[in-house]
CSV table of C-alpha atoms and ligand atoms in Angstrom, one decimal:
chain,number,residue,atom,x,y,z
A,129,UNK,CA,-16.1,11.9,-13.8
A,130,UNK,CA,-14.9,14.8,-11.7
A,131,UNK,CA,-14.1,16.7,-14.9
A,132,UNK,CA,-17.1,18.0,-16.8
A,133,UNK,CA,-17.8,20.8,-19.3
A,134,UNK,CA,-20.4,23.4,-18.4
A,135,UNK,CA,-21.0,25.1,-21.7
A,136,UNK,CA,-17.5,25.5,-23.1
A,137,UNK,CA,-15.7,25.6,-19.8
A,138,UNK,CA,-14.1,22.8,-18.0
A,139,UNK,CA,-15.0,22.2,-14.4
A,140,UNK,CA,-13.6,20.0,-11.7
A,141,UNK,CA,-16.7,19.0,-9.6
A,142,UNK,CA,-18.4,22.4,-9.4
A,143,UNK,CA,-15.4,24.6,-9.6
A,144,UNK,CA,-14.2,26.1,-12.9
A,145,UNK,CA,-10.6,25.4,-13.8
A,146,UNK,CA,-10.3,28.9,-15.2
A,147,UNK,CA,-11.1,30.3,-11.7
A,148,UNK,CA,-8.4,28.1,-10.1
A,149,UNK,CA,-5.9,29.1,-12.8
A,150,UNK,CA,-6.5,32.8,-12.0
A,151,UNK,CA,-4.7,32.5,-8.7
A,152,UNK,CA,-2.2,29.8,-9.5
A,153,UNK,CA,0.9,29.5,-11.7
A,154,UNK,CA,0.7,26.7,-14.2
A,155,UNK,CA,1.5,23.9,-14.4
A,156,UNK,CA,-0.4,22.7,-11.3
A,157,UNK,CA,-2.1,19.5,-10.2
A,158,UNK,CA,-5.7,19.7,-9.1
A,159,UNK,CA,-7.5,16.9,-7.3
A,160,UNK,CA,-11.1,16.2,-6.6
A,161,UNK,CA,-11.6,15.2,-3.0
A,162,UNK,CA,-15.0,13.9,-3.8
A,163,UNK,CA,-13.6,11.5,-6.4
A,164,UNK,CA,-11.0,10.2,-4.0
A,165,UNK,CA,-13.6,9.6,-1.4
A,166,UNK,CA,-15.9,7.8,-3.9
A,167,UNK,CA,-13.0,5.7,-5.1
A,168,UNK,CA,-12.1,4.7,-1.6
A,169,UNK,CA,-15.7,3.8,-0.8
A,170,UNK,CA,-16.1,1.9,-4.0
A,171,UNK,CA,-13.1,-0.2,-3.2
A,172,UNK,CA,-14.2,-0.8,0.4
A,173,UNK,CA,-17.7,-1.8,-0.8
A,174,UNK,CA,-16.3,-4.3,-3.2
A,175,UNK,CA,-14.5,-6.0,-0.2
A,176,UNK,CA,-17.2,-5.4,2.4
A,177,UNK,CA,-17.4,-9.1,3.4
A,178,UNK,CA,-13.7,-9.5,3.6
A,179,UNK,CA,-13.4,-6.5,6.1
A,180,UNK,CA,-9.8,-5.7,4.9
A,181,UNK,CA,-7.5,-3.1,6.2
A,182,UNK,CA,-6.9,-0.8,3.2
A,183,UNK,CA,-3.5,0.7,3.3
A,184,UNK,CA,-3.3,3.4,0.7
A,185,UNK,CA,-0.1,3.2,-1.2
A,186,UNK,CA,1.6,6.5,-0.5
A,187,UNK,CA,4.0,6.2,-3.4
A,188,UNK,CA,1.1,6.8,-5.8
A,189,UNK,CA,0.4,10.2,-4.2
A,190,UNK,CA,2.2,11.3,-1.2
A,191,UNK,CA,0.4,14.6,-0.5
A,192,UNK,CA,-0.1,14.8,3.2
A,193,UNK,CA,-3.5,16.4,2.9
A,194,UNK,CA,-4.8,13.6,0.7
A,195,UNK,CA,-3.3,10.9,3.0
A,196,UNK,CA,-4.9,12.6,5.9
A,197,UNK,CA,-8.3,12.7,4.2
A,198,UNK,CA,-8.0,9.1,3.4
A,199,UNK,CA,-7.0,8.4,7.0
A,200,UNK,CA,-10.3,10.0,8.1
A,201,UNK,CA,-12.1,7.5,5.8
A,202,UNK,CA,-10.5,4.6,7.6
A,203,UNK,CA,-7.4,4.1,5.4
A,204,UNK,CA,-4.0,3.0,6.7
A,205,UNK,CA,-0.8,3.5,4.7
A,206,UNK,CA,1.6,1.4,2.7
A,207,UNK,CA,5.0,3.2,2.8
A,208,UNK,CA,8.4,2.5,1.3
A,209,UNK,CA,10.8,5.0,2.8
A,210,UNK,CA,11.5,7.1,5.8
A,211,UNK,CA,10.0,10.1,4.1
A,212,UNK,CA,6.7,8.3,3.2
A,213,UNK,CA,6.5,6.9,6.8
A,214,UNK,CA,7.0,10.4,8.3
A,215,UNK,CA,4.4,11.8,5.9
A,216,UNK,CA,1.9,9.1,6.9
A,217,UNK,CA,2.5,9.7,10.6
A,218,UNK,CA,2.1,13.5,10.1
A,219,UNK,CA,-1.2,12.8,8.3
A,220,UNK,CA,-2.2,11.1,11.6
A,221,UNK,CA,-2.3,7.5,10.3
A,222,UNK,CA,-1.9,5.3,13.3
A,223,UNK,CA,1.3,3.2,13.3
A,224,UNK,CA,-0.8,0.0,13.7
A,225,UNK,CA,-2.3,0.8,10.3
A,226,UNK,CA,1.0,1.2,8.5
A,227,UNK,CA,2.8,-1.4,6.5
A,228,UNK,CA,6.4,-0.8,5.4
A,229,UNK,CA,7.3,-2.4,2.0
A,230,UNK,CA,10.5,-2.1,-0.1
A,231,UNK,CA,13.4,-4.2,-1.2
A,232,UNK,CA,16.1,-2.0,0.1
A,233,UNK,CA,15.2,-0.4,3.4
A,234,UNK,CA,18.2,1.1,5.1
A,235,UNK,CA,19.3,0.5,8.7
A,236,UNK,CA,18.1,4.0,9.7
A,237,UNK,CA,14.7,3.4,8.0
A,238,UNK,CA,14.3,0.1,9.8
A,239,UNK,CA,15.3,1.6,13.2
A,240,UNK,CA,12.5,4.2,12.8
A,241,UNK,CA,10.0,1.6,11.7
A,242,UNK,CA,10.9,-0.6,14.7
A,243,UNK,CA,10.7,2.3,17.1
A,244,UNK,CA,7.3,3.4,15.8
A,245,UNK,CA,5.8,-0.1,16.2
A,246,UNK,CA,4.3,-0.4,12.7
A,247,UNK,CA,1.7,-3.0,12.0
A,248,UNK,CA,4.1,-4.9,9.7
A,249,UNK,CA,7.5,-4.5,8.2
A,250,UNK,CA,7.3,-6.6,5.0
A,251,UNK,CA,10.7,-8.0,4.6
A,252,UNK,CA,12.0,-8.9,1.1
A,253,UNK,CA,15.2,-10.8,2.0
A,254,UNK,CA,16.6,-12.9,4.8
A,255,UNK,CA,19.3,-10.3,5.5
A,256,UNK,CA,16.6,-7.8,6.1
A,257,UNK,CA,14.9,-10.1,8.7
A,258,UNK,CA,18.3,-10.5,10.4
A,259,UNK,CA,18.8,-6.8,10.6
A,260,UNK,CA,15.3,-6.1,12.0
A,261,UNK,CA,16.0,-8.8,14.6
A,262,UNK,CA,19.3,-7.2,15.6
A,263,UNK,CA,17.7,-3.7,15.8
A,264,UNK,CA,14.8,-5.0,17.9
A,265,UNK,CA,17.1,-6.9,20.2
A,266,UNK,CA,19.0,-3.8,21.1
A,267,UNK,CA,15.8,-2.1,22.3
A,268,UNK,CA,14.4,-5.3,23.8
A,269,UNK,CA,11.5,-5.6,21.5
A,270,UNK,CA,9.8,-8.2,19.3
A,271,UNK,CA,8.9,-6.7,15.9
A,272,UNK,CA,6.0,-8.0,13.8
A,273,UNK,CA,7.1,-8.7,10.3
A,274,UNK,CA,5.5,-9.9,7.1
A,275,UNK,CA,7.3,-11.9,4.4
A,276,UNK,CA,6.9,-10.7,0.9
A,277,UNK,CA,7.0,-13.6,-1.5
A,278,UNK,CA,7.6,-13.6,-5.2
A,279,UNK,CA,4.9,-15.9,-6.5
A,280,UNK,CA,6.4,-16.2,-10.0
A,281,UNK,CA,3.2,-14.8,-11.6
A,282,UNK,CA,3.2,-12.6,-14.7
A,283,UNK,CA,0.7,-9.8,-14.1
A,284,UNK,CA,0.4,-9.2,-17.9
A,285,UNK,CA,0.9,-5.5,-17.5
A,286,UNK,CA,3.6,-3.1,-18.8
A,287,UNK,CA,6.9,-4.9,-18.3
A,288,UNK,CA,8.3,-1.8,-16.5
A,289,UNK,CA,5.6,-2.1,-13.7
A,290,UNK,CA,5.5,-5.9,-13.4
A,291,UNK,CA,6.9,-7.2,-10.1
A,292,UNK,CA,5.8,-10.8,-9.6
A,293,UNK,CA,7.9,-12.6,-12.1
A,294,UNK,CA,10.5,-15.1,-11.0
A,295,UNK,CA,13.3,-13.0,-12.4
A,296,UNK,CA,12.2,-9.8,-10.6
A,297,UNK,CA,14.1,-8.3,-7.6
A,298,UNK,CA,11.0,-8.3,-5.4
A,299,UNK,CA,10.2,-10.6,-2.5
A,300,UNK,CA,11.5,-14.1,-1.6
A,301,UNK,CA,11.2,-16.9,-4.2
A,302,UNK,CA,8.9,-19.6,-2.9
A,303,UNK,CA,11.8,-22.0,-2.0
A,304,UNK,CA,13.6,-19.3,0.0
A,305,UNK,CA,10.4,-18.5,1.7
A,306,UNK,CA,9.8,-22.0,2.9
A,307,UNK,CA,13.5,-22.3,4.0
A,308,UNK,CA,13.2,-19.0,5.9
A,309,UNK,CA,10.0,-20.1,7.7
A,310,UNK,CA,11.8,-23.2,9.0
A,311,UNK,CA,14.9,-21.3,10.1
A,312,UNK,CA,13.1,-18.2,11.5
A,313,UNK,CA,12.8,-19.5,15.0
A,314,UNK,CA,16.4,-18.6,15.6
A,315,UNK,CA,15.4,-14.9,15.4
A,316,UNK,CA,14.0,-14.2,18.9
A,317,UNK,CA,13.2,-10.5,18.3
A,318,UNK,CA,10.9,-10.8,15.2
A,319,UNK,CA,7.6,-12.4,15.0
A,320,UNK,CA,6.2,-13.5,11.6
A,321,UNK,CA,2.7,-12.3,11.5
A,322,UNK,CA,2.1,-11.7,7.8
A,323,UNK,CA,2.8,-12.9,4.3
A,324,UNK,CA,2.6,-10.3,1.5
A,325,UNK,CA,2.6,-10.2,-2.2
A,326,UNK,CA,2.4,-7.5,-4.9
A,327,UNK,CA,2.6,-8.7,-8.5
A,328,UNK,CA,2.5,-5.4,-10.4
A,329,UNK,CA,0.6,-2.3,-11.2
A,330,UNK,CA,-2.1,-1.3,-13.7
A,331,UNK,CA,-3.5,-4.9,-13.7
A,332,UNK,CA,-6.7,-5.2,-15.7
A,333,UNK,CA,-7.5,-8.9,-15.4
A,334,UNK,CA,-8.4,-11.0,-12.3
A,335,UNK,CA,-6.5,-14.0,-13.7
A,336,UNK,CA,-3.0,-13.2,-12.3
A,337,UNK,CA,-4.6,-12.4,-8.9
A,338,UNK,CA,-6.4,-15.7,-9.0
A,339,UNK,CA,-3.2,-17.6,-9.7
A,340,UNK,CA,-1.5,-15.7,-6.9
A,341,UNK,CA,-4.2,-16.7,-4.4
A,342,UNK,CA,-3.8,-20.3,-5.3
A,343,UNK,CA,-0.1,-20.2,-4.9
A,344,UNK,CA,-0.4,-18.3,-1.6
A,345,UNK,CA,-2.9,-21.0,-0.3
A,346,UNK,CA,-0.4,-23.8,-1.1
A,347,UNK,CA,2.6,-22.2,0.4
A,348,UNK,CA,0.9,-21.0,3.5
A,349,UNK,CA,-0.2,-24.6,4.1
A,350,UNK,CA,3.4,-25.9,3.4
A,351,UNK,CA,4.9,-23.4,5.8
A,352,UNK,CA,2.7,-24.6,8.7
A,353,UNK,CA,2.6,-21.0,10.0
A,354,UNK,CA,-0.6,-19.3,11.1
A,355,UNK,CA,-0.4,-16.0,9.4
A,356,UNK,CA,-2.5,-13.4,11.1
A,357,UNK,CA,-2.3,-11.1,8.1
A,358,UNK,CA,-2.3,-11.8,4.3
A,359,UNK,CA,-1.3,-8.6,2.5
A,360,UNK,CA,-2.4,-8.9,-1.1
A,361,UNK,CA,-0.8,-5.7,-2.3
A,362,UNK,CA,-2.2,-3.3,-4.8
A,363,UNK,CA,-2.1,-3.1,-8.6
A,364,UNK,CA,-5.7,-2.5,-9.5
A,365,UNK,CA,-5.8,-1.0,-13.0
A,366,UNK,CA,-7.9,1.9,-14.1
A,367,UNK,CA,-9.1,2.7,-17.7
A,368,UNK,CA,-7.0,5.6,-19.1
A,369,UNK,CA,-8.7,5.5,-22.5
A,370,UNK,CA,-12.4,5.0,-23.2
A,371,UNK,CA,-12.1,1.6,-24.6
A,372,UNK,CA,-9.8,0.2,-22.0
A,373,UNK,CA,-11.2,-2.6,-19.9
A,374,UNK,CA,-12.0,-2.3,-16.2
A,375,UNK,CA,-10.8,-4.9,-13.8
A,376,UNK,CA,-13.6,-7.0,-12.3
A,377,UNK,CA,-13.0,-6.3,-8.7
A,378,UNK,CA,-16.3,-7.8,-7.7
A,379,UNK,CA,-15.2,-11.2,-9.1
A,380,UNK,CA,-11.8,-10.9,-7.3
A,381,UNK,CA,-13.5,-10.1,-4.0
A,382,UNK,CA,-15.4,-13.4,-4.2
A,383,UNK,CA,-12.1,-15.2,-4.7
A,384,UNK,CA,-10.5,-13.4,-1.8
A,385,UNK,CA,-13.5,-14.2,0.5
A,386,UNK,CA,-13.2,-17.9,-0.4
A,387,UNK,CA,-9.5,-17.8,0.3
A,388,UNK,CA,-10.1,-16.0,3.7
A,389,UNK,CA,-12.5,-18.7,4.7
A,390,UNK,CA,-9.9,-21.4,4.1
A,391,UNK,CA,-7.0,-19.5,5.7
A,392,UNK,CA,-8.8,-17.6,8.5
A,393,UNK,CA,-6.7,-14.4,8.3
A,394,UNK,CA,-7.1,-10.7,8.2
A,395,UNK,CA,-6.6,-9.3,4.7
A,396,UNK,CA,-4.6,-6.2,3.8
A,397,UNK,CA,-4.8,-4.3,0.5
A,398,UNK,CA,-2.4,-1.6,-0.7
A,399,UNK,CA,-4.2,0.2,-3.6
A,400,UNK,CA,-2.7,3.4,-4.9
A,401,UNK,CA,-3.8,4.1,-8.5
A,402,UNK,CA,-7.4,2.9,-8.0
A,403,UNK,CA,-7.9,5.4,-5.2
A,404,UNK,CA,-6.3,8.5,-6.7
A,405,UNK,CA,-5.6,7.9,-10.4
A,406,UNK,CA,-8.7,9.4,-12.0
A,407,UNK,CA,-9.0,12.1,-9.3
A,408,UNK,CA,-6.2,14.3,-10.5
A,409,UNK,CA,-5.6,16.6,-13.5
A,410,UNK,CA,-2.6,18.5,-14.5
A,411,UNK,CA,-3.4,22.0,-15.8
A,412,UNK,CA,-0.9,23.5,-18.2
A,413,UNK,CA,-0.6,26.6,-20.3
A,414,UNK,CA,0.2,26.7,-24.0
A,415,UNK,CA,3.5,28.6,-24.4
A,416,UNK,CA,3.9,28.6,-28.1
A,417,UNK,CA,2.3,26.9,-31.1
A,418,UNK,CA,4.5,26.3,-34.2
A,419,UNK,CA,4.1,24.4,-37.4
A,420,UNK,CA,7.0,22.1,-38.3
A,421,UNK,CA,6.3,20.5,-41.6
A,422,UNK,CA,2.7,19.4,-41.6
A,423,UNK,CA,2.4,19.1,-37.9
A,424,UNK,CA,1.4,21.7,-35.2
A,425,UNK,CA,3.5,21.4,-32.1
A,426,UNK,CA,1.7,22.7,-29.1
A,427,UNK,CA,4.4,23.5,-26.6
A,428,UNK,CA,3.0,23.5,-23.1
A,429,UNK,CA,4.6,24.6,-19.8
A,430,UNK,CA,4.3,21.1,-18.2
A,431,UNK,CA,7.1,18.8,-19.1
A,432,UNK,CA,8.3,15.3,-18.3
A,433,UNK,CA,9.7,16.8,-15.1
A,434,UNK,CA,6.1,17.5,-14.0
A,435,UNK,CA,4.6,14.4,-15.4
A,436,UNK,CA,6.8,11.5,-16.3
A,437,UNK,CA,4.5,8.6,-17.2
A,438,UNK,CA,4.4,9.3,-20.9
A,439,UNK,CA,8.2,9.6,-21.2
A,440,UNK,CA,8.8,6.6,-18.9
A,441,UNK,CA,6.1,4.1,-19.9
A,442,UNK,CA,4.7,5.5,-23.1
A,443,UNK,CA,1.5,6.1,-21.1
A,444,UNK,CA,-1.4,7.7,-22.9
A,445,UNK,CA,-3.1,10.4,-21.0
A,446,UNK,CA,-5.8,12.3,-22.8
A,447,UNK,CA,-5.5,16.1,-23.1
A,448,UNK,CA,-8.6,18.3,-23.2
A,449,UNK,CA,-9.0,22.0,-23.6
A,450,UNK,CA,-10.0,24.1,-20.6
A,451,UNK,CA,-12.1,26.2,-22.9
A,452,UNK,CA,-13.7,24.2,-25.7
A,453,UNK,CA,-13.9,25.8,-29.1
A,454,UNK,CA,-16.2,24.9,-32.0
A,455,UNK,CA,-13.3,25.6,-34.3
A,456,UNK,CA,-10.5,23.1,-34.9
A,457,UNK,CA,-6.7,23.6,-35.1
A,458,UNK,CA,-7.0,22.1,-38.6
A,459,UNK,CA,-4.2,19.5,-38.8
A,460,UNK,CA,-2.2,17.0,-36.9
A,461,UNK,CA,-1.3,18.2,-33.4
A,462,UNK,CA,1.4,17.0,-31.0
A,463,UNK,CA,1.5,18.2,-27.4
A,464,UNK,CA,5.1,18.6,-26.2
A,465,UNK,CA,6.8,19.9,-23.1
A,466,UNK,CA,9.6,22.5,-22.7
A,467,UNK,CA,12.3,20.0,-21.6
A,468,UNK,CA,15.3,19.4,-23.8
A,469,UNK,CA,14.6,15.7,-24.6
A,470,UNK,CA,12.7,14.2,-27.5
A,471,UNK,CA,10.9,11.9,-25.1
A,472,UNK,CA,9.3,15.0,-23.5
A,473,UNK,CA,6.1,14.6,-25.5
A,474,UNK,CA,2.5,13.9,-24.5
A,475,UNK,CA,-0.2,12.9,-26.9
A,476,UNK,CA,-0.7,13.3,-30.6
A,477,UNK,CA,-4.1,14.1,-32.1
A,478,UNK,CA,-5.4,14.0,-35.7
A,479,UNK,CA,-7.0,17.3,-34.9
A,480,UNK,CA,-7.9,19.3,-31.8
A,481,UNK,CA,-10.2,22.0,-30.5
A,482,UNK,CA,-8.7,25.3,-31.5
A,483,UNK,CA,-6.0,26.6,-29.2
A,484,UNK,CA,-4.1,29.8,-29.0
A,485,UNK,CA,-0.9,30.7,-27.1
A,486,UNK,CA,-1.6,31.2,-23.4
A,487,UNK,CA,-4.7,29.0,-23.5
A,488,UNK,CA,-5.0,26.3,-20.9
A,489,UNK,CA,-5.2,22.5,-21.4
A,490,UNK,CA,-5.8,19.6,-18.9
A,491,UNK,CA,-3.9,16.4,-18.9
A,492,UNK,CA,-6.2,13.8,-17.4
A,493,UNK,CA,-6.0,10.9,-14.9
A,494,UNK,CA,-2.7,12.0,-13.4
A,495,UNK,CA,-3.6,11.6,-9.7
A,496,UNK,CA,-1.4,8.5,-9.3
A,497,UNK,CA,2.3,8.6,-10.0
A,498,UNK,CA,1.9,12.1,-11.3
A,499,UNK,CA,3.3,14.5,-8.8
A,500,UNK,CA,5.2,11.7,-7.0
A,501,UNK,CA,7.3,11.0,-10.0
A,502,UNK,CA,8.0,14.6,-10.8
A,503,UNK,CA,11.5,16.0,-10.5
A,504,UNK,CA,13.6,19.1,-10.8
A,505,UNK,CA,15.0,18.1,-14.1
A,506,UNK,CA,16.2,21.1,-16.1
A,507,UNK,CA,16.1,22.9,-12.7
A,508,UNK,CA,12.4,23.4,-12.9
A,509,UNK,CA,10.4,23.9,-9.7
A,510,UNK,CA,7.9,21.3,-8.5
A,511,UNK,CA,4.4,22.2,-9.4
A,512,UNK,CA,1.8,23.1,-6.8
A,513,UNK,CA,-0.9,20.7,-5.8
A,514,UNK,CA,-4.5,21.9,-5.2
A,515,UNK,CA,-7.5,20.1,-3.8
A,516,UNK,CA,-11.1,20.9,-4.5
A,517,UNK,CA,-13.2,19.9,-1.5
A,518,UNK,CA,-16.9,20.9,-1.0
A,519,UNK,CA,-16.5,23.7,-3.5
A,520,UNK,CA,-13.5,25.1,-1.7
A,521,UNK,CA,-10.1,25.4,-3.4
A,522,UNK,CA,-7.1,24.6,-1.2
A,523,UNK,CA,-3.4,24.7,-2.0
A,524,UNK,CA,-2.1,21.5,-0.5
A,525,UNK,CA,1.5,21.9,-1.7
A,526,UNK,CA,2.9,25.2,-2.7
A,527,UNK,CA,4.8,25.5,-5.9
A,528,UNK,CA,8.5,25.1,-5.1
A,529,UNK,CA,10.4,28.4,-5.2
A,530,UNK,CA,13.2,28.6,-7.7
A,531,UNK,CA,15.4,29.8,-4.9
A,532,UNK,CA,14.9,26.5,-3.1
A,533,UNK,CA,16.6,24.6,-5.9
A,534,UNK,CA,19.5,26.9,-6.6
B,1561,LIG,N1,2.2,-2.2,-2.9
B,1561,LIG,C1,3.5,-2.3,-3.4
B,1561,LIG,C2,4.4,-3.2,-2.6
B,1561,LIG,C3,3.9,-1.6,-4.5
B,1561,LIG,O1,5.1,-1.8,-5.0
B,1561,LIG,C4,2.9,-0.8,-5.2
B,1561,LIG,C5,3.3,-0.1,-6.4
B,1561,LIG,C6,1.6,-0.7,-4.7
B,1561,LIG,C7,1.3,-1.4,-3.5
B,1561,LIG,C8,0.6,0.2,-5.3
B,1561,LIG,O2,0.3,-0.2,-6.6
B,1561,LIG,P1,-1.0,0.4,-7.4
B,1561,LIG,O3,-2.3,-0.1,-6.6
B,1561,LIG,O4,-0.9,1.8,-7.4
B,1561,LIG,O5,-0.9,-0.2,-8.7
B,1561,LIG,N2,5.1,4.4,-11.4
B,1561,LIG,C9,4.3,3.3,-12.1
B,1561,LIG,C10,3.7,2.4,-11.0
B,1561,LIG,C11,4.7,1.8,-10.1
B,1561,LIG,C12,4.0,0.9,-9.1
B,1561,LIG,C13,5.0,0.6,-8.0
B,1561,LIG,N3,4.5,-0.2,-6.9
B,1561,LIG,C14,3.2,4.0,-12.9
B,1561,LIG,O6,3.2,5.2,-13.1
B,1561,LIG,O7,2.4,3.3,-13.6
């Protein structure tokens, strides 16, 4: 845990949240660099024998400082837009460690990707392959591509973050994939180097991954193509609540090793949440507390604009006080944001440590899809992002100025 109490006070690693809040306007995101590094190393260690290229999925947290730190640890990047690609490059990730995913890359985005000579552009339709061929031909280049397939596997996760089912928009269905492999010779300016798959996010069981590996093995054999790279995507779930189960990555790594022995390929992973999810916290201040009926509403200054997961997926992120009290509020409590939407609500508790107006609270495990999903809804500025690294507090994204959005 990067968050611990020393006495009554909440600390991130060895730095008190209170001290960070002294110099920063709430709400703000704060990340533990140590946690990110540990998560990255844990992930690498699980797959040591596979020697994969780990391409951090930038959509989960696109802070350039964090991408750069991960780059120093050996990470590549999985990007899905021109903006993410430019951020990864600015963070000094080498183009030959970048994969470009996404179902709707524009011509301009593809031009940039071709020009930068990325490791793989993972195509998701035959039209996309055709366009990359055309762009590459114009500058007399052969561009390496991967083909994202849709394995038709249900990842058993939240339906809004499931991507591998037959009826989803992602990738090529198996029959189209096989047809494409046969016809791809006509494209002289692309080279098929990879096959990729990503079945969903917050996956907590190995079973859907096992099914996917079996399907991949079969279709790779039928395609008669020697894929240099097999990109197995991301999706590794993390526990958000105490009782939630952890995915058995050790077991999965054994399956991947077996697969690799049969196929003889380099493996790519695109983890996002696993690397940064539990390394980030959103610190917010209580604006008002009011009692409506029997319930206390604790109205905080972070809203769904700052942190969207509860509103979008009913995600449950625990809230803890920055200063613990022995007293309790003494009734049901609902934490809500300031946004004019009834879905702008966080967790409900039967009771909670006593809080007063102006006190600070921490929303936990928000390092992945926290700041990246935030918006200017209600014309609110984007929150700042702060990293704690070796006891030093560094602002890695300044709070947006209101003047920038008016
Ligand atoms: N690769 C591809 C092609 C992806 O689409 C994604 C996530 C990843 C890798 C990284 O997945 P991860 O390891 O982080 O699960 N906003 C949602 C999650 C959406 C995931 C989209 N794709 C959430 O807050 O739960």
